[in-house]
Amino acid sequence: VGKTFIAKRIAYTEMGFKDDSKIEMIQFHQSYSYEDFIQGIRPDGDKFIIKDGIFYNFCKKAQNDPANEYFFIIDEINRGNLSKIFGELMMLIEADKRGPEFSIPLTYSQNASNRFFIPENIHLIGTMNTADRSLAIVDFALRRRFRFIKLNPNFNENFKEYLSSFI
């Protein structure tokens, strides 16, 4: 079907140009966690430190560049434990809950003044395979925060010719 291919093309179209530095792509799986995505305590030599996750860092990058649009693509979004991964950000991913006025302390914040927000210039694109039975675990709290677009495979003559070129 080419879901991730199309997701990147949507991002390029929305940006008006191709700039992969403003796109981040990850894939969820059953072991993916909040600590990987947002923040977590990780070993660092002989001690433990709070380490920022990929989405946290991407949001900070976008906060420092408000004039540009940024796209975070999550492949196989339905394969992760979404409540566990998003945590308190479930509210902040809503389009009308973006910006500093909606900032909140994170789970690993060391004090109440250390707050986080998702900037308005971040766009989330999630892909999933509806043939996968783990789709049932995509709860309604997350479903209402995304728009769903169905993509069907298109096995036409061009596709057949392309496959035949490898024989």
Short mmCIF file of C-alpha atoms in Angstrom, two decimals:
data_model
loop_
_atom_site.label_atom_id
_atom_site.label_comp_id
_atom_site.label_asym_id
_atom_site.label_seq_id
_atom_site.Cartn_x
_atom_site.Cartn_y
_atom_site.Cartn_z
CA VAL A 1 0.00 0.00 0.00
CA GLY A 2 2.86 2.42 0.74
CA LYS A 3 1.50 4.06 3.92
CA THR A 4 4.82 5.48 5.12
CA PHE A 5 5.69 6.62 1.60
CA ILE A 6 2.38 8.49 1.40
CA ALA A 7 2.79 9.90 4.94
CA LYS A 8 6.08 11.52 3.93
CA ARG A 9 4.53 12.86 0.74
CA ILE A 10 1.70 14.40 2.79
CA ALA A 11 4.31 16.13 4.95
CA TYR A 12 6.19 17.45 1.89
CA THR A 13 2.93 18.71 0.39
CA GLU A 14 1.94 20.50 3.60
CA MET A 15 5.43 22.05 3.91
CA GLY A 16 5.41 23.07 0.25
CA PHE A 17 8.90 21.59 -0.26
CA LYS A 18 10.98 18.54 0.64
CA ASP A 19 12.92 18.90 3.89
CA ASP A 20 13.58 15.69 5.80
CA SER A 21 15.11 17.64 8.70
CA LYS A 22 11.57 18.66 9.65
CA ILE A 23 10.25 15.09 9.57
CA GLU A 24 10.85 12.36 12.14
CA MET A 25 9.65 8.80 11.67
CA ILE A 26 9.46 5.98 14.20
CA GLN A 27 7.65 2.67 14.48
CA PHE A 28 5.71 1.59 17.55
CA HIS A 29 5.94 -1.97 18.89
CA GLN A 30 4.81 -3.77 22.04
CA SER A 31 7.96 -2.85 24.01
CA TYR A 32 7.93 0.84 23.10
CA SER A 33 7.35 3.04 26.15
CA TYR A 34 6.88 6.55 27.51
CA GLU A 35 10.54 6.48 28.52
CA ASP A 36 11.53 5.96 24.86
CA PHE A 37 9.04 8.48 23.47
CA ILE A 38 8.99 11.33 26.02
CA GLN A 39 11.37 10.99 28.96
CA GLY A 40 12.79 8.31 31.17
CA ILE A 41 15.43 7.35 33.66
CA ARG A 42 18.33 5.65 31.92
CA PRO A 43 21.75 4.38 33.06
CA ASP A 44 24.72 6.65 32.36
CA GLY A 45 27.93 5.03 33.52
CA ASP A 46 27.63 4.43 37.26
CA LYS A 47 24.54 6.60 37.77
CA PHE A 48 21.06 7.14 36.36
CA ILE A 49 19.95 10.27 34.52
CA ILE A 50 16.72 11.60 33.05
CA LYS A 51 17.03 11.19 29.30
CA ASP A 52 14.75 12.93 26.83
CA GLY A 53 12.98 10.77 24.24
CA ILE A 54 12.61 11.20 20.51
CA PHE A 55 9.25 13.02 20.57
CA TYR A 56 10.35 15.34 23.38
CA ASN A 57 13.48 16.33 21.42
CA PHE A 58 11.50 16.78 18.20
CA CYS A 59 9.02 19.07 19.97
CA LYS A 60 11.90 21.16 21.37
CA LYS A 61 13.35 21.45 17.85
CA ALA A 62 9.98 22.66 16.52
CA GLN A 63 9.56 25.09 19.46
CA ASN A 64 12.84 26.73 18.43
CA ASP A 65 11.64 27.12 14.82
CA PRO A 66 8.01 28.32 14.99
CA ALA A 67 8.07 29.67 11.41
CA ASN A 68 8.21 26.13 9.96
CA GLU A 69 5.93 23.11 10.07
CA TYR A 70 7.22 19.81 11.54
CA PHE A 71 5.83 16.32 10.98
CA PHE A 72 6.16 13.35 13.32
CA ILE A 73 5.21 10.09 11.58
CA ILE A 74 4.38 7.07 13.73
CA ASP A 75 4.34 3.88 11.69
CA GLU A 76 2.22 1.04 13.08
CA ILE A 77 0.73 3.32 15.73
CA ASN A 78 -1.72 0.58 16.77
CA ARG A 79 1.07 -1.86 17.73
CA GLY A 80 2.11 0.13 20.81
CA ASN A 81 0.38 0.47 24.16
CA LEU A 82 -0.84 3.99 23.41
CA SER A 83 -1.79 5.01 26.96
CA LYS A 84 1.60 3.83 28.18
CA ILE A 85 3.50 5.64 25.41
CA PHE A 86 1.64 8.96 25.33
CA GLY A 87 0.96 9.26 29.07
CA GLU A 88 -0.16 12.76 30.00
CA LEU A 89 0.44 13.91 26.41
CA MET A 90 -2.86 12.34 25.37
CA MET A 91 -4.41 15.74 26.04
CA LEU A 92 -1.59 17.78 24.47
CA ILE A 93 -1.76 16.04 21.08
CA GLU A 94 -5.17 17.62 20.47
CA ALA A 95 -4.90 20.47 17.94
CA ASP A 96 -6.60 22.95 20.29
CA LYS A 97 -4.29 22.10 23.24
CA ARG A 98 -1.02 23.23 21.65
CA GLY A 99 1.30 25.96 22.82
CA PRO A 100 2.82 27.24 26.08
CA GLU A 101 -0.54 28.08 27.65
CA PHE A 102 -1.25 24.31 27.82
CA SER A 103 2.14 23.33 29.23
CA ILE A 104 2.19 20.66 31.93
CA PRO A 105 4.82 19.07 34.18
CA LEU A 106 5.92 15.68 32.87
CA THR A 107 6.15 12.46 34.85
CA TYR A 108 9.91 12.89 35.34
CA SER A 109 9.87 16.67 35.89
CA GLN A 110 12.09 17.54 38.82
CA ASN A 111 9.90 20.47 39.83
CA ALA A 112 6.54 22.00 38.92
CA SER A 113 8.17 24.86 37.00
CA ASN A 114 9.74 22.41 34.53
CA ARG A 115 6.84 22.23 32.07
CA PHE A 116 6.36 20.83 28.56
CA PHE A 117 4.07 21.63 25.64
CA ILE A 118 3.60 20.49 22.08
CA PRO A 119 4.04 23.45 19.74
CA GLU A 120 1.37 24.38 17.22
CA ASN A 121 3.73 23.67 14.31
CA ILE A 122 3.90 19.91 15.07
CA HIS A 123 1.71 17.58 13.03
CA LEU A 124 1.28 13.90 13.93
CA ILE A 125 0.69 11.29 11.25
CA GLY A 126 0.01 7.73 12.35
CA THR A 127 -0.13 4.73 10.03
CA MET A 128 -1.64 1.35 10.77
CA ASN A 129 -2.53 -1.87 9.05
CA THR A 130 -6.23 -2.55 9.58
CA ALA A 131 -5.71 -6.23 8.77
CA ASP A 132 -3.76 -6.44 12.02
CA ARG A 133 -6.04 -7.49 14.87
CA SER A 134 -4.17 -5.22 17.30
CA LEU A 135 -6.25 -2.40 15.78
CA ALA A 136 -8.89 -3.16 18.40
CA ILE A 137 -6.59 -1.74 21.10
CA VAL A 138 -6.59 1.72 19.54
CA ASP A 139 -8.85 3.22 22.16
CA PHE A 140 -11.44 5.88 21.50
CA ALA A 141 -9.50 8.48 23.49
CA LEU A 142 -6.85 8.37 20.80
CA ARG A 143 -9.18 7.68 17.86
CA ARG A 144 -11.00 10.98 18.35
CA ARG A 145 -7.69 12.87 18.11
CA PHE A 146 -6.91 11.64 14.59
CA ARG A 147 -8.58 11.74 11.22
CA PHE A 148 -8.68 8.36 9.48
CA ILE A 149 -7.97 7.95 5.76
CA LYS A 150 -8.32 4.48 4.26
CA LEU A 151 -5.74 3.42 1.67
CA ASN A 152 -6.31 0.37 -0.50
CA PRO A 153 -3.64 -1.49 -2.46
CA ASN A 154 -3.62 -0.66 -6.13
CA PHE A 155 -2.13 -3.63 -7.98
CA ASN A 156 -2.45 -2.23 -11.50
CA GLU A 157 -0.49 -2.92 -14.71
CA ASN A 158 2.34 -0.54 -13.70
CA PHE A 159 2.84 -2.48 -10.49
CA LYS A 160 2.83 -5.82 -12.34
CA GLU A 161 5.38 -4.51 -14.87
CA TYR A 162 7.59 -3.24 -12.08
CA LEU A 163 7.56 -6.66 -10.37
CA SER A 164 8.20 -8.41 -13.69
CA SER A 165 11.35 -6.34 -14.19
CA PHE A 166 13.01 -8.31 -11.38
CA ILE A 167 12.51 -11.71 -13.05
#
